[in-house]
Amino acid sequence: MLKKDKKMSWGWTIVLIAIGLVCIYPFLFMVSSSFKISGDVLTKPLQLIPDQIIFSNYSDLFGDPYYDFGQWYINTIVMTVTTIVIKVFVVSITAYAFSKINFKGRDGIFLVLLTSLMIPSDIMLIPRYVIFKQIHILDTMWSLVLPATFDIYFVFMMRQAFIGIPEEISEAARIDGCNHFQIYSRIILPLAKPSIVTLILFTFVWSWNDYMGPYIFISSLEKQMLSVGIKLFTEGTVTDPALQMSAATLVLMPVLVLFLFSQKYFVEGVNSSAVKG
C-alpha cells in the first residue's frame, strides 16, 4: 500500500510539473526570444537557449528614432504611481467612512454604490470620452488616472477589512482625543496593511497593463503608454519579433518583481477581506 501511494505521488508530481512547464513556456519563450537574433525567433521557437546571445535588442528599444520606448516607460511609471497614491487615499478613506462612521443612510448609500458594479465598464467608454473632452483632459494622463481612482470594488474590499478591526480600538482612540482622520491614519491603516498592499498590487497591475484606456484617450505618440506602445512596433513595414519580445519582457518584469516581494501581504489581504462579514 505504501509503495502504491508513493508511485501515485510521483505520478502526480510528474503530471503537475508537465502542466507547469506548459503554462510557463510562453514566458520562457518571450525571455529567450529577447536575446535571439530576429530570424531565430519564429524559425526556432522551441530553442530556449539561443545559439548566439545578444543584448542589442534592449539597447535598440531605447535608440529608435520614432518610437520613444524610454518616454513611454516614464509615462507609464508616472501614471501608475499617481493612480496608486490617489486611489489608496480615496478608496481607504471612503471605506473608513462606510465602516467606522455611523451616519444616516450609510447602508443604503453603500448598497447603491455596489449596484454600480453590475454596469459593464465598456458601456462607460463613450460617456467618459465626451466628459473628458468637455473638461479638457483628453490626451492627458488624468484621463487614465481619474477612472481608475474611484473603484467601488476596492471600497468594498477595504470596508470588509476595516470591519474586522475591533471597534474597541477606535473607541479607545476617541477617549484619548483622536479625531476620525487621526484614527484612520494612525490606527486603521497600519492594522490593515495586508489589504493596503493587495490594493496597491492590483492597482499597479491593472494600471500598468491597461490597454483600452490609453488606446482611446491618448492620441499623442509622445504621451502614449507601454501597453499601446508595444503594439506600435508591429505596425511598421518590417516587424522585428525579437524587439517586440524585448519590449514585452521589460514591461512584464516590474509586475513579477512587485508580486514576488508582496505575495505574503497579498494572500493575507485577500483572506482578511474574504472572511470578515
Coordinates of C-alpha atoms in Angstrom, one line a residue:
M1 CA 0.0 0.0 0.0
L2 CA 2.8 2.4 0.9
K3 CA 4.6 1.6 -2.4
K4 CA 1.4 2.3 -4.3
D5 CA 0.9 5.7 -2.6
K6 CA 4.5 6.6 -3.4
K7 CA 4.0 5.7 -7.0
M8 CA 0.8 7.8 -7.1
S9 CA 2.6 10.7 -5.5
W10 CA 5.4 10.6 -8.0
G11 CA 2.9 10.2 -10.9
W12 CA 1.0 13.3 -9.8
T13 CA 4.3 15.2 -9.3
I14 CA 5.4 14.5 -12.9
V15 CA 2.0 15.4 -14.3
L16 CA 1.9 18.7 -12.3
I17 CA 5.5 19.6 -13.4
A18 CA 4.5 18.9 -17.1
I19 CA 1.4 21.2 -16.7
G20 CA 3.6 23.8 -15.0
L21 CA 6.1 23.7 -17.9
V22 CA 3.4 24.1 -20.5
C23 CA 1.9 27.1 -18.6
I24 CA 5.3 28.8 -18.1
Y25 CA 6.6 28.1 -21.6
P26 CA 5.2 31.3 -23.2
F27 CA 7.1 33.3 -20.6
L28 CA 10.3 31.4 -21.2
F29 CA 9.8 31.8 -24.9
M30 CA 9.4 35.5 -24.5
V31 CA 12.5 36.0 -22.4
S32 CA 14.6 33.6 -24.6
S33 CA 13.5 35.4 -27.8
S34 CA 14.5 38.7 -26.4
F35 CA 18.2 37.5 -26.6
K36 CA 17.9 36.0 -30.1
I37 CA 18.5 37.5 -33.5
S38 CA 15.2 38.3 -35.2
G39 CA 15.4 35.5 -37.7
D40 CA 15.6 32.8 -35.0
V41 CA 12.5 33.8 -33.0
L42 CA 10.0 32.2 -35.3
T43 CA 12.2 29.6 -37.0
K44 CA 13.4 28.1 -33.7
P45 CA 10.6 28.6 -31.2
L46 CA 11.4 25.6 -29.1
Q47 CA 15.0 26.6 -28.6
L48 CA 15.1 28.3 -25.2
I49 CA 18.9 28.8 -25.2
P50 CA 19.8 30.9 -28.2
D51 CA 22.7 29.9 -30.5
Q52 CA 24.0 33.4 -30.1
I53 CA 23.0 35.5 -27.1
I54 CA 22.7 39.2 -28.0
F55 CA 21.8 42.2 -25.9
S56 CA 21.4 44.7 -28.7
N57 CA 17.6 44.2 -28.8
Y58 CA 17.3 46.0 -25.5
S59 CA 19.6 48.9 -26.5
D60 CA 17.8 49.2 -29.8
L61 CA 14.5 49.7 -27.9
F62 CA 15.7 52.9 -26.4
G63 CA 17.5 54.1 -29.6
D64 CA 14.6 54.0 -32.1
P65 CA 14.3 57.5 -33.6
Y66 CA 10.5 57.3 -34.0
Y67 CA 9.2 55.0 -31.2
D68 CA 10.4 56.6 -27.9
F69 CA 10.2 53.5 -25.7
G70 CA 12.0 55.3 -22.8
Q71 CA 9.4 58.1 -22.8
W72 CA 6.6 55.5 -22.8
Y73 CA 8.2 53.8 -19.8
I74 CA 8.4 57.1 -17.9
N75 CA 4.8 58.0 -18.8
T76 CA 3.6 54.6 -17.6
I77 CA 5.5 54.8 -14.3
V78 CA 4.3 58.3 -13.6
M79 CA 0.7 57.4 -14.5
T80 CA 0.7 54.2 -12.4
V81 CA 2.3 55.8 -9.3
T82 CA -0.1 58.7 -9.4
T83 CA -3.0 56.3 -9.7
I84 CA -1.8 54.2 -6.8
V85 CA -1.3 57.2 -4.5
I86 CA -4.6 58.9 -5.2
K87 CA -6.6 55.6 -5.3
V88 CA -5.2 54.3 -2.0
F89 CA -6.2 57.5 -0.3
V90 CA -9.7 57.8 -1.9
V91 CA -10.6 54.2 -1.5
S92 CA -9.3 53.7 2.0
I93 CA -10.9 56.9 3.4
T94 CA -14.2 56.1 1.7
A95 CA -14.1 52.6 3.2
Y96 CA -13.3 54.0 6.6
A97 CA -16.4 56.2 6.4
F98 CA -18.7 53.3 5.4
S99 CA -17.2 51.0 8.1
K100 CA -16.4 53.2 11.1
I101 CA -18.7 56.3 10.9
N102 CA -22.4 55.9 11.7
F103 CA -24.4 58.4 9.6
K104 CA -28.0 58.4 8.4
G105 CA -28.5 56.4 5.2
R106 CA -25.0 54.8 5.3
D107 CA -26.0 51.3 4.4
G108 CA -28.4 52.5 1.7
I109 CA -25.9 54.7 0.0
F110 CA -23.3 51.8 0.1
L111 CA -25.9 49.5 -1.5
V112 CA -26.5 51.9 -4.3
L113 CA -22.7 52.2 -4.9
L114 CA -22.5 48.4 -5.0
T115 CA -25.1 48.2 -7.7
S116 CA -22.8 50.2 -10.0
L117 CA -20.6 47.1 -10.1
M118 CA -23.2 45.5 -12.4
I119 CA -22.6 48.1 -15.1
P120 CA -20.1 46.8 -17.7
S121 CA -17.1 49.2 -17.9
D122 CA -17.2 49.2 -21.7
I123 CA -20.5 50.9 -21.7
M124 CA -18.9 53.9 -19.9
L125 CA -16.2 54.5 -22.6
I126 CA -18.3 56.9 -24.8
P127 CA -19.7 58.9 -21.8
R128 CA -16.2 59.2 -20.4
Y129 CA -14.8 60.3 -23.7
V130 CA -17.4 63.0 -24.0
I131 CA -16.9 64.2 -20.4
F132 CA -13.2 64.2 -20.7
K133 CA -13.4 66.3 -23.8
Q134 CA -15.6 68.8 -22.1
I135 CA -13.3 69.2 -19.1
H136 CA -10.2 69.2 -21.4
I137 CA -8.3 66.2 -20.1
L138 CA -8.3 64.1 -23.2
D139 CA -4.8 63.2 -24.3
T140 CA -3.5 63.6 -20.8
M141 CA -2.5 61.3 -18.0
W142 CA -5.6 62.3 -16.0
S143 CA -8.0 60.6 -18.5
L144 CA -6.4 57.3 -17.3
V145 CA -5.9 58.2 -13.6
L146 CA -9.4 59.5 -12.7
P147 CA -11.5 56.5 -13.9
A148 CA -9.1 54.1 -12.0
T149 CA -9.3 56.2 -8.8
F150 CA -12.9 55.7 -7.9
D151 CA -13.3 51.9 -7.6
I152 CA -16.3 50.6 -5.7
Y153 CA -14.9 47.0 -5.8
F154 CA -11.9 48.0 -3.7
V155 CA -14.0 50.2 -1.4
F156 CA -16.0 47.1 -0.6
M157 CA -12.8 45.0 -0.1
M158 CA -11.3 47.7 2.2
R159 CA -14.5 48.1 4.1
Q160 CA -14.6 44.4 4.9
A161 CA -11.0 44.6 6.2
F162 CA -11.8 47.6 8.3
I163 CA -14.9 46.0 9.8
G164 CA -12.7 43.2 11.0
I165 CA -10.7 45.7 13.2
P166 CA -12.3 45.7 16.7
E167 CA -14.4 48.8 17.4
E168 CA -12.9 49.0 20.9
I169 CA -9.6 50.2 19.4
S170 CA -11.3 53.2 17.8
E171 CA -13.3 53.9 20.9
A172 CA -10.1 54.0 23.0
A173 CA -8.5 56.4 20.5
R174 CA -11.6 58.7 20.7
I175 CA -11.3 58.7 24.5
D176 CA -7.7 59.8 24.1
G177 CA -8.8 62.7 22.0
C178 CA -8.2 61.5 18.4
N179 CA -10.5 62.7 15.6
H180 CA -11.6 60.5 12.7
F181 CA -8.7 61.4 10.5
Q182 CA -6.2 60.5 13.2
I183 CA -7.9 57.2 13.9
Y184 CA -7.9 56.5 10.2
S185 CA -4.3 57.4 9.5
R186 CA -2.6 56.3 12.8
I187 CA -4.6 53.2 13.7
I188 CA -6.8 51.7 11.0
L189 CA -4.4 52.0 8.1
P190 CA -1.4 50.3 9.9
L191 CA -3.7 47.5 11.1
A192 CA -5.0 47.0 7.5
K193 CA -1.5 46.8 5.9
P194 CA -2.1 43.4 4.1
S195 CA -5.3 44.8 2.5
I196 CA -3.5 48.0 1.5
V197 CA -0.7 46.1 -0.1
T198 CA -3.3 44.0 -2.0
L199 CA -4.9 47.2 -3.2
I200 CA -1.6 48.6 -4.4
L201 CA -0.7 45.3 -6.1
F202 CA -3.9 45.1 -8.1
T203 CA -3.9 48.8 -8.9
F204 CA -0.3 48.6 -10.2
V205 CA -1.1 45.5 -12.4
W206 CA -4.3 46.9 -13.8
S207 CA -2.9 50.4 -14.5
W208 CA 0.4 49.2 -15.8
N209 CA -1.2 46.7 -18.2
D210 CA -4.2 48.9 -19.2
Y211 CA -4.6 48.9 -23.0
M212 CA -8.1 50.2 -23.7
G213 CA -7.7 53.5 -21.8
P214 CA -4.5 54.7 -23.4
Y215 CA -5.7 53.4 -26.8
I216 CA -8.9 55.5 -26.7
F217 CA -8.0 58.6 -24.6
I218 CA -4.3 59.2 -25.5
S219 CA -3.7 60.3 -29.1
S220 CA -0.2 61.9 -28.9
L221 CA 2.6 59.5 -29.6
E222 CA 5.0 61.1 -27.0
K223 CA 2.3 60.8 -24.3
Q224 CA 1.5 57.1 -25.0
M225 CA 1.8 54.2 -22.5
L226 CA 3.7 51.0 -22.8
S227 CA 0.7 48.7 -23.5
V228 CA -0.2 50.6 -26.7
G229 CA 3.5 51.4 -27.5
I230 CA 4.4 47.7 -27.8
K231 CA 1.6 47.3 -30.4
L232 CA 3.1 50.2 -32.4
F233 CA 6.2 48.0 -33.0
T234 CA 4.0 45.7 -35.2
E235 CA 2.6 48.5 -37.4
G236 CA 5.7 49.2 -39.4
T237 CA 6.5 47.8 -42.8
V238 CA 9.1 45.5 -41.3
T239 CA 8.3 43.9 -38.0
D240 CA 11.1 42.7 -35.6
P241 CA 9.8 39.9 -33.3
A242 CA 13.0 39.9 -31.2
L243 CA 12.5 43.7 -30.5
Q244 CA 8.8 43.0 -29.6
M245 CA 9.9 40.2 -27.1
S246 CA 12.5 42.5 -25.5
A247 CA 9.8 45.2 -25.0
A248 CA 7.3 42.7 -23.6
T249 CA 10.0 41.4 -21.2
L250 CA 10.8 44.8 -19.9
V251 CA 7.1 45.6 -19.4
L252 CA 6.4 42.3 -17.5
M253 CA 9.4 42.4 -15.2
P254 CA 8.1 45.1 -12.8
V255 CA 4.9 43.2 -12.3
L256 CA 6.8 40.0 -11.5
V257 CA 9.1 41.7 -9.1
L258 CA 6.3 43.5 -7.3
F259 CA 4.3 40.3 -6.8
L260 CA 7.4 38.3 -5.6
F261 CA 8.0 40.9 -2.9
S262 CA 4.4 41.4 -1.9
Q263 CA 2.8 38.0 -2.2
K264 CA 2.8 37.4 1.6
Y265 CA 0.7 40.5 2.2
F266 CA -1.4 39.8 -0.9
V267 CA -2.5 36.4 0.4
E268 CA -3.2 37.9 3.9
G269 CA -5.1 40.8 2.4
V270 CA -7.4 38.6 0.3
N271 CA -8.0 36.2 3.2
S272 CA -8.8 39.0 5.6
S273 CA -11.2 40.7 3.2
A274 CA -12.9 37.5 2.4
V275 CA -13.6 36.1 5.8
K276 CA -14.8 39.3 7.5
G277 CA -18.5 39.9 7.3

